[in-house]
């Protein structure tokens, strides 16, 4: 009798575990449906011939991406690992791995390996206004990228990484990105004029990195990009930075909805006009706080002066002196007295000893975008004063 009761308990336990496993099994089709519900707001949908589920791994067979307007692009097999369903019906994916790219067009072959997205959050309902309605990813990575034409490598990228980090208090995001070891071979240029310019400027082989860093504060909608830098050896570093207010969650949702409605309208001319009007309305919510453009020279300026001067039958120094003399005259035509003297002085200082050139725009208080647009259309010469523009060199 004891043996019978024990056996029955064991069989009941097995049955319970079997039912529990069935109840908590991932629904691959539901995952794909909710992914597309969120992704269509960002530009397209993903289709798959089949969805396989094995534990916490979901595989999308023969997947393709279709933009909201355009033809479908085949992707291949997408493997989603560490998939979990949230209590509210959304999903979290530890990593999405995409197939390598190897495609040829017009005699050029593009290859990209090790493509992944990490920490993907898929909302149960993408129509809300909170963070739980956004599809987010924590990281994006690609391995080496190469473009080969006629047996020679004309462009390559060592790899790229982009990270998006939600703060613990959920007040905003910190983001950064890096595109490392970018290389371009310009020595194969066939146009004689272009080839000469490339050789004189010593740009046969271009090497460098692209990096970015910034923050997004959700409540005020402040996007602060402190670094968007193009840093190339033997050329220089160009860094762009800006800060705007008003890019809130409701603003982003409204922007997505306007784009979605425009895509759905079969009359493209009417759709474009409607989208333009929507954008004008949305821009009322944005304001400009600051911006900076800075160039740190790494010898390209001297070579450029030498090359342009040689085209005019003069030396690089003579070319620089000529530009310094012409700068005040050319700037006077712009009718910006508050800025032209400082700009002419900065250009002169930079040409004498090329180190850095910086343009700053920092108004006393944030300027609404409509005011900027009005000044640009009605009195463009007032823009430097409206935006608080200053120029400096070698600082």
Short mmCIF file of C-alpha atoms in Angstrom, two decimals:
data_model
loop_
_atom_site.label_atom_id
_atom_site.label_comp_id
_atom_site.label_asym_id
_atom_site.label_seq_id
_atom_site.Cartn_x
_atom_site.Cartn_y
_atom_site.Cartn_z
CA UNK A 1 0.00 0.00 0.00
CA UNK A 2 2.85 2.39 0.87
CA UNK A 3 4.54 1.57 -2.43
CA UNK A 4 1.28 2.29 -4.27
CA UNK A 5 0.84 5.69 -2.58
CA UNK A 6 4.47 6.65 -3.27
CA UNK A 7 4.18 5.70 -6.93
CA UNK A 8 0.95 7.68 -7.28
CA UNK A 9 2.56 10.78 -5.73
CA UNK A 10 5.54 10.50 -8.08
CA UNK A 11 3.27 10.19 -11.13
CA UNK A 12 1.18 13.15 -9.92
CA UNK A 13 4.35 15.21 -9.55
CA UNK A 14 5.49 14.35 -13.06
CA UNK A 15 2.06 15.28 -14.43
CA UNK A 16 2.11 18.59 -12.55
CA UNK A 17 5.59 19.48 -13.84
CA UNK A 18 4.52 18.57 -17.36
CA UNK A 19 1.45 20.80 -17.14
CA UNK A 20 3.49 23.61 -15.57
CA UNK A 21 6.09 23.37 -18.32
CA UNK A 22 3.35 23.62 -20.91
CA UNK A 23 1.71 26.55 -19.14
CA UNK A 24 4.93 28.56 -18.88
CA UNK A 25 6.33 27.72 -22.33
CA UNK A 26 7.17 30.75 -24.45
CA UNK A 27 4.73 31.69 -27.20
CA UNK A 28 6.99 32.51 -30.14
CA UNK A 29 4.19 33.87 -32.30
CA UNK A 30 3.05 36.20 -29.50
CA UNK A 31 6.62 37.43 -29.11
CA UNK A 32 6.88 38.20 -32.84
CA UNK A 33 3.46 39.88 -32.82
CA UNK A 34 4.37 42.21 -29.94
CA UNK A 35 7.81 42.91 -31.41
CA UNK A 36 6.16 44.07 -34.64
CA UNK A 37 3.51 46.08 -32.81
CA UNK A 38 6.33 48.13 -31.29
CA UNK A 39 8.69 48.05 -34.26
CA UNK A 40 6.15 49.27 -36.81
CA UNK A 41 6.19 52.62 -34.96
CA UNK A 42 9.93 52.79 -35.65
CA UNK A 43 9.82 52.02 -39.35
CA UNK A 44 8.93 48.47 -40.29
CA UNK A 45 8.02 44.89 -39.45
CA UNK A 46 9.80 41.54 -39.27
CA UNK A 47 8.33 38.47 -40.95
CA UNK A 48 9.44 34.86 -40.48
CA UNK A 49 8.55 31.60 -42.25
CA UNK A 50 8.68 29.83 -38.90
CA UNK A 51 9.17 30.47 -35.19
CA UNK A 52 10.92 27.73 -33.20
CA UNK A 53 10.97 27.71 -29.39
CA UNK A 54 13.49 25.69 -27.38
CA UNK A 55 13.42 26.61 -23.69
CA UNK A 56 14.39 30.27 -23.50
CA UNK A 57 15.69 30.37 -27.09
CA UNK A 58 13.45 31.55 -29.92
CA UNK A 59 14.59 31.20 -33.54
CA UNK A 60 13.01 33.20 -36.37
CA UNK A 61 13.41 31.12 -39.52
CA UNK A 62 14.01 32.81 -42.88
CA UNK A 63 13.30 36.21 -41.39
CA UNK A 64 12.93 39.35 -43.48
CA UNK A 65 12.57 43.03 -42.71
CA UNK A 66 9.94 45.11 -44.48
CA UNK A 67 10.05 48.90 -44.13
CA UNK A 68 6.71 50.62 -43.73
CA UNK A 69 7.24 51.80 -47.29
CA UNK A 70 9.41 49.69 -49.56
CA UNK A 71 10.27 46.12 -50.43
CA UNK A 72 11.17 43.39 -47.97
CA UNK A 73 14.84 42.68 -47.30
CA UNK A 74 15.84 39.08 -46.53
CA UNK A 75 17.78 38.62 -43.28
CA UNK A 76 17.99 34.89 -42.61
CA UNK A 77 17.87 33.16 -39.25
CA UNK A 78 17.61 35.37 -36.15
CA UNK A 79 18.39 33.68 -32.83
CA UNK A 80 16.91 35.19 -29.67
CA UNK A 81 18.45 33.83 -26.45
CA UNK A 82 17.55 34.34 -22.80
CA UNK A 83 13.94 35.20 -23.64
CA UNK A 84 11.62 35.87 -20.69
CA UNK A 85 7.98 36.94 -20.58
CA UNK A 86 7.22 39.73 -18.12
CA UNK A 87 4.28 39.71 -15.73
CA UNK A 88 2.55 42.38 -17.82
CA UNK A 89 2.84 40.36 -21.03
CA UNK A 90 5.93 42.04 -22.47
CA UNK A 91 9.23 40.29 -23.19
CA UNK A 92 12.92 40.68 -22.36
CA UNK A 93 15.60 39.23 -24.66
CA UNK A 94 19.17 38.89 -23.45
CA UNK A 95 20.59 38.79 -26.96
CA UNK A 96 19.48 38.76 -30.58
CA UNK A 97 22.09 37.34 -32.97
CA UNK A 98 21.80 38.07 -36.68
CA UNK A 99 23.40 36.18 -39.59
CA UNK A 100 26.59 37.52 -41.17
CA UNK A 101 26.19 39.72 -44.22
CA UNK A 102 27.91 38.82 -47.49
CA UNK A 103 26.47 40.60 -50.51
CA UNK A 104 27.81 41.85 -53.84
CA UNK A 105 26.53 44.81 -55.86
CA UNK A 106 28.14 46.67 -58.77
CA UNK A 107 31.32 44.64 -58.35
CA UNK A 108 31.74 45.52 -54.67
CA UNK A 109 31.38 42.89 -51.93
CA UNK A 110 30.21 43.89 -48.47
CA UNK A 111 30.81 41.58 -45.49
CA UNK A 112 29.82 42.16 -41.88
CA UNK A 113 30.15 39.65 -39.03
CA UNK A 114 29.08 39.27 -35.40
CA UNK A 115 25.89 41.36 -35.47
CA UNK A 116 24.04 41.40 -32.15
CA UNK A 117 21.59 43.39 -30.05
CA UNK A 118 21.60 42.98 -26.28
CA UNK A 119 19.10 43.61 -23.50
CA UNK A 120 16.00 44.10 -25.67
CA UNK A 121 12.75 45.09 -23.94
CA UNK A 122 9.54 44.52 -25.92
CA UNK A 123 6.45 46.22 -24.49
CA UNK A 124 3.13 44.46 -24.04
CA UNK A 125 1.39 47.62 -25.28
CA UNK A 126 3.39 50.17 -27.33
CA UNK A 127 0.66 52.82 -27.38
CA UNK A 128 1.20 54.19 -23.87
CA UNK A 129 3.26 57.21 -22.83
CA UNK A 130 5.56 55.60 -20.26
CA UNK A 131 8.87 53.77 -20.51
CA UNK A 132 7.04 50.45 -20.42
CA UNK A 133 5.56 51.27 -23.84
CA UNK A 134 8.96 51.66 -25.53
CA UNK A 135 10.98 49.00 -27.31
CA UNK A 136 14.52 49.48 -26.04
CA UNK A 137 17.89 47.82 -26.37
CA UNK A 138 20.86 48.10 -24.04
CA UNK A 139 23.63 47.43 -26.56
CA UNK A 140 24.25 47.01 -30.28
CA UNK A 141 27.42 45.43 -31.64
CA UNK A 142 28.96 44.60 -34.99
CA UNK A 143 32.24 42.91 -35.76
CA UNK A 144 34.51 43.73 -38.70
CA UNK A 145 32.96 45.30 -41.78
CA UNK A 146 34.74 45.21 -45.14
CA UNK A 147 34.07 46.41 -48.67
CA UNK A 148 36.17 44.74 -51.37
CA UNK A 149 36.19 45.81 -55.01
CA UNK A 150 38.32 44.34 -57.80
CA UNK A 151 40.13 42.24 -55.22
CA UNK A 152 41.20 45.24 -53.12
CA UNK A 153 39.82 46.35 -49.77
CA UNK A 154 38.51 49.89 -50.26
CA UNK A 155 36.77 50.38 -46.92
CA UNK A 156 36.74 48.65 -43.54
CA UNK A 157 35.57 49.10 -39.97
CA UNK A 158 37.12 47.21 -37.10
CA UNK A 159 33.83 47.05 -35.20
CA UNK A 160 31.16 49.15 -33.57
CA UNK A 161 29.43 49.31 -30.19
CA UNK A 162 26.48 51.43 -29.07
CA UNK A 163 25.21 51.39 -25.47
CA UNK A 164 21.99 52.75 -23.96
CA UNK A 165 21.78 52.74 -20.16
CA UNK A 166 18.60 53.48 -18.23
CA UNK A 167 19.33 55.25 -14.95
CA UNK A 168 18.29 53.53 -11.73
CA UNK A 169 15.67 56.19 -10.96
CA UNK A 170 14.38 55.92 -14.56
CA UNK A 171 14.80 59.69 -14.99
CA UNK A 172 16.63 59.25 -18.28
CA UNK A 173 19.26 57.49 -20.35
CA UNK A 174 22.99 57.74 -20.83
CA UNK A 175 24.27 56.64 -24.23
CA UNK A 176 27.58 56.23 -26.00
CA UNK A 177 28.86 54.74 -29.21
CA UNK A 178 32.13 53.95 -30.95
CA UNK A 179 32.96 53.02 -34.54
CA UNK A 180 36.56 51.93 -34.32
CA UNK A 181 39.41 51.54 -36.81
CA UNK A 182 37.67 53.01 -39.81
CA UNK A 183 39.87 52.76 -42.91
CA UNK A 184 39.29 54.05 -46.42
CA UNK A 185 41.60 53.51 -49.40
CA UNK A 186 41.31 56.56 -51.67
CA UNK A 187 44.38 55.73 -53.73
CA UNK A 188 42.29 53.95 -56.36
CA UNK A 189 40.55 57.17 -57.48
CA UNK A 190 40.47 57.31 -61.29
CA UNK A 191 39.49 60.95 -61.88
CA UNK A 192 42.79 62.81 -62.53
CA UNK A 193 41.75 65.94 -60.62
CA UNK A 194 40.53 63.98 -57.63
CA UNK A 195 43.62 61.77 -57.68
CA UNK A 196 45.91 64.81 -57.65
CA UNK A 197 44.04 66.40 -54.74
CA UNK A 198 44.16 63.15 -52.74
CA UNK A 199 47.91 62.82 -53.30
CA UNK A 200 48.68 66.45 -52.45
CA UNK A 201 46.61 66.24 -49.29
CA UNK A 202 48.17 62.86 -48.37
CA UNK A 203 44.76 61.23 -48.07
CA UNK A 204 45.51 57.99 -49.91
CA UNK A 205 44.81 56.05 -46.71
CA UNK A 206 42.32 57.52 -44.24
CA UNK A 207 42.26 56.02 -40.74
CA UNK A 208 40.24 57.04 -37.72
CA UNK A 209 37.43 56.56 -35.23
CA UNK A 210 33.93 57.95 -34.76
CA UNK A 211 32.68 58.29 -31.18
CA UNK A 212 29.61 59.73 -29.52
CA UNK A 213 28.35 60.34 -25.99
CA UNK A 214 25.26 61.95 -24.52
CA UNK A 215 22.26 61.90 -22.20
CA UNK A 216 18.47 62.09 -22.46
CA UNK A 217 16.54 63.46 -19.46
CA UNK A 218 12.95 62.31 -19.92
CA UNK A 219 10.88 64.84 -17.90
CA UNK A 220 12.17 68.04 -19.56
CA UNK A 221 13.02 66.15 -22.74
CA UNK A 222 16.62 67.38 -22.70
CA UNK A 223 18.93 65.70 -25.18
CA UNK A 224 22.55 66.63 -24.51
CA UNK A 225 25.03 65.26 -27.05
CA UNK A 226 28.39 66.20 -25.58
CA UNK A 227 30.46 64.35 -28.16
CA UNK A 228 29.96 63.35 -31.76
CA UNK A 229 33.54 63.20 -32.94
CA UNK A 230 35.26 62.29 -36.20
CA UNK A 231 38.91 61.75 -35.33
CA UNK A 232 41.22 60.87 -38.27
CA UNK A 233 44.97 60.55 -38.11
CA UNK A 234 46.96 62.99 -40.23
CA UNK A 235 43.76 65.05 -40.70
CA UNK A 236 42.22 66.25 -37.45
CA UNK A 237 39.32 65.89 -35.07
CA UNK A 238 35.89 67.40 -35.73
CA UNK A 239 33.55 67.35 -32.74
CA UNK A 240 29.88 68.33 -32.84
CA UNK A 241 27.87 68.92 -29.67
CA UNK A 242 24.37 70.22 -29.04
CA UNK A 243 21.69 70.47 -26.37
CA UNK A 244 17.94 70.81 -26.96
CA UNK A 245 14.88 70.74 -24.71
CA UNK A 246 11.36 69.41 -25.24
CA UNK A 247 12.10 65.98 -26.72
CA UNK A 248 9.80 64.23 -24.25
CA UNK A 249 8.13 60.83 -24.46
CA UNK A 250 4.81 62.37 -25.65
CA UNK A 251 6.75 64.34 -28.29
CA UNK A 252 8.43 61.17 -29.56
CA UNK A 253 5.13 59.28 -29.63
CA UNK A 254 3.49 62.12 -31.58
CA UNK A 255 6.37 62.10 -34.03
CA UNK A 256 6.02 58.36 -34.57
CA UNK A 257 2.27 58.65 -35.03
CA UNK A 258 2.67 61.43 -37.60
CA UNK A 259 5.16 59.32 -39.54
CA UNK A 260 2.85 56.29 -39.36
CA UNK A 261 -0.10 58.27 -40.72
CA UNK A 262 2.03 59.65 -43.54
CA UNK A 263 3.13 56.15 -44.51
CA UNK A 264 -0.47 54.92 -44.52
CA UNK A 265 -1.66 57.71 -46.84
CA UNK A 266 -1.61 56.48 -50.46
CA UNK A 267 -1.54 60.05 -51.76
CA UNK A 268 2.15 60.75 -51.18
CA UNK A 269 1.98 64.45 -51.98
CA UNK A 270 -0.87 64.91 -49.53
CA UNK A 271 0.94 62.74 -46.98
CA UNK A 272 4.10 64.83 -47.28
CA UNK A 273 2.16 68.06 -46.78
CA UNK A 274 0.33 66.65 -43.75
CA UNK A 275 3.57 65.41 -42.23
CA UNK A 276 5.17 68.80 -42.80
CA UNK A 277 2.32 70.55 -40.99
CA UNK A 278 2.57 68.03 -38.14
CA UNK A 279 6.29 68.69 -37.85
CA UNK A 280 5.73 72.45 -37.71
CA UNK A 281 3.31 71.91 -34.87
CA UNK A 282 5.64 69.57 -33.00
CA UNK A 283 8.61 71.90 -33.38
CA UNK A 284 6.73 74.39 -31.22
CA UNK A 285 7.65 72.16 -28.28
CA UNK A 286 11.42 72.20 -28.88
CA UNK A 287 13.92 74.80 -27.79
CA UNK A 288 17.62 75.28 -28.49
CA UNK A 289 19.99 75.54 -25.52
CA UNK A 290 23.51 75.27 -26.93
CA UNK A 291 25.77 73.89 -29.65
CA UNK A 292 29.45 73.71 -30.45
CA UNK A 293 31.53 72.85 -33.49
CA UNK A 294 35.24 72.41 -32.85
CA UNK A 295 38.04 71.36 -35.19
CA UNK A 296 41.46 70.35 -33.88
CA UNK A 297 43.95 70.30 -36.72
CA UNK A 298 46.37 67.44 -37.30
CA UNK A 299 48.29 68.91 -40.28
CA UNK A 300 45.54 68.87 -42.94
CA UNK A 301 45.22 72.69 -42.94
CA UNK A 302 48.81 73.31 -44.02
CA UNK A 303 48.59 70.73 -46.80
CA UNK A 304 45.29 72.22 -47.95
CA UNK A 305 46.82 75.72 -48.07
CA UNK A 306 49.83 74.41 -49.99
CA UNK A 307 47.61 72.59 -52.49
CA UNK A 308 45.11 75.42 -53.06
CA UNK A 309 47.99 77.91 -53.22
CA UNK A 310 49.76 75.83 -55.89
CA UNK A 311 46.61 76.03 -58.01
CA UNK A 312 46.88 79.84 -57.82
CA UNK A 313 50.65 79.96 -58.39
CA UNK A 314 51.54 80.88 -54.81
CA UNK A 315 52.90 79.22 -51.68
CA UNK A 316 50.82 77.97 -48.79
CA UNK A 317 51.82 80.95 -46.64
CA UNK A 318 50.90 83.37 -49.40
CA UNK A 319 47.55 81.61 -49.71
CA UNK A 320 46.98 81.98 -45.97
CA UNK A 321 47.84 85.70 -46.10
CA UNK A 322 45.48 86.15 -49.03
CA UNK A 323 42.62 84.47 -47.14
CA UNK A 324 43.31 86.61 -44.06
CA UNK A 325 43.08 89.74 -46.19
CA UNK A 326 39.85 88.65 -47.89
CA UNK A 327 38.07 87.40 -44.75
CA UNK A 328 36.93 90.84 -43.41
CA UNK A 329 35.65 91.87 -46.86
CA UNK A 330 33.72 88.63 -47.36
CA UNK A 331 32.29 88.68 -43.83
CA UNK A 332 31.18 92.31 -44.17
CA UNK A 333 28.76 91.19 -46.92
CA UNK A 334 26.95 89.00 -44.36
CA UNK A 335 25.98 92.08 -42.31
CA UNK A 336 26.74 90.56 -38.92
CA UNK A 337 28.72 93.31 -37.20
CA UNK A 338 28.48 91.63 -33.78
CA UNK A 339 30.35 88.62 -35.08
CA UNK A 340 32.39 89.52 -38.15
CA UNK A 341 35.33 91.11 -36.30
CA UNK A 342 35.69 88.16 -33.92
CA UNK A 343 35.32 85.71 -36.80
CA UNK A 344 37.93 87.48 -38.92
CA UNK A 345 40.34 87.55 -35.96
CA UNK A 346 39.80 83.84 -35.24
CA UNK A 347 40.37 82.89 -38.90
CA UNK A 348 43.56 84.97 -38.96
CA UNK A 349 44.87 83.37 -35.75
CA UNK A 350 44.09 79.88 -37.01
CA UNK A 351 45.72 80.40 -40.42
CA UNK A 352 48.88 81.75 -38.79
CA UNK A 353 49.21 78.68 -36.56
CA UNK A 354 46.56 75.99 -37.27
CA UNK A 355 45.66 74.34 -33.97
CA UNK A 356 41.93 74.64 -33.31
CA UNK A 357 38.88 76.54 -34.46
CA UNK A 358 35.71 76.64 -32.32
CA UNK A 359 32.21 77.96 -32.96
CA UNK A 360 30.00 78.18 -29.86
CA UNK A 361 26.30 78.98 -29.72
CA UNK A 362 25.00 79.58 -26.20
CA UNK A 363 22.06 81.99 -25.84
CA UNK A 364 21.31 83.49 -22.42
CA UNK A 365 18.18 81.32 -22.23
CA UNK A 366 16.78 78.51 -24.41
CA UNK A 367 15.42 79.75 -27.75
CA UNK A 368 12.22 78.16 -29.14
CA UNK A 369 12.73 76.51 -32.53
CA UNK A 370 9.96 78.59 -34.19
CA UNK A 371 11.90 81.76 -33.25
CA UNK A 372 15.03 80.33 -34.89
CA UNK A 373 13.09 79.43 -38.03
CA UNK A 374 11.51 82.89 -38.14
CA UNK A 375 14.88 84.59 -37.86
CA UNK A 376 16.39 82.30 -40.52
CA UNK A 377 13.62 83.16 -43.01
CA UNK A 378 13.06 86.82 -42.16
CA UNK A 379 16.43 88.17 -40.99
CA UNK A 380 19.20 85.54 -41.25
CA UNK A 381 21.85 88.08 -40.28
CA UNK A 382 20.30 88.22 -36.79
CA UNK A 383 20.78 84.49 -36.13
CA UNK A 384 24.25 84.84 -34.54
CA UNK A 385 22.81 87.29 -32.01
CA UNK A 386 19.68 85.18 -31.38
CA UNK A 387 21.80 82.08 -30.75
CA UNK A 388 24.64 83.80 -28.91
CA UNK A 389 27.33 82.71 -31.40
CA UNK A 390 31.01 83.18 -30.57
CA UNK A 391 34.11 82.11 -32.49
CA UNK A 392 37.62 81.45 -31.17
CA UNK A 393 40.87 79.92 -32.36
CA UNK A 394 43.68 77.96 -30.73
CA UNK A 395 42.03 77.85 -27.29
#
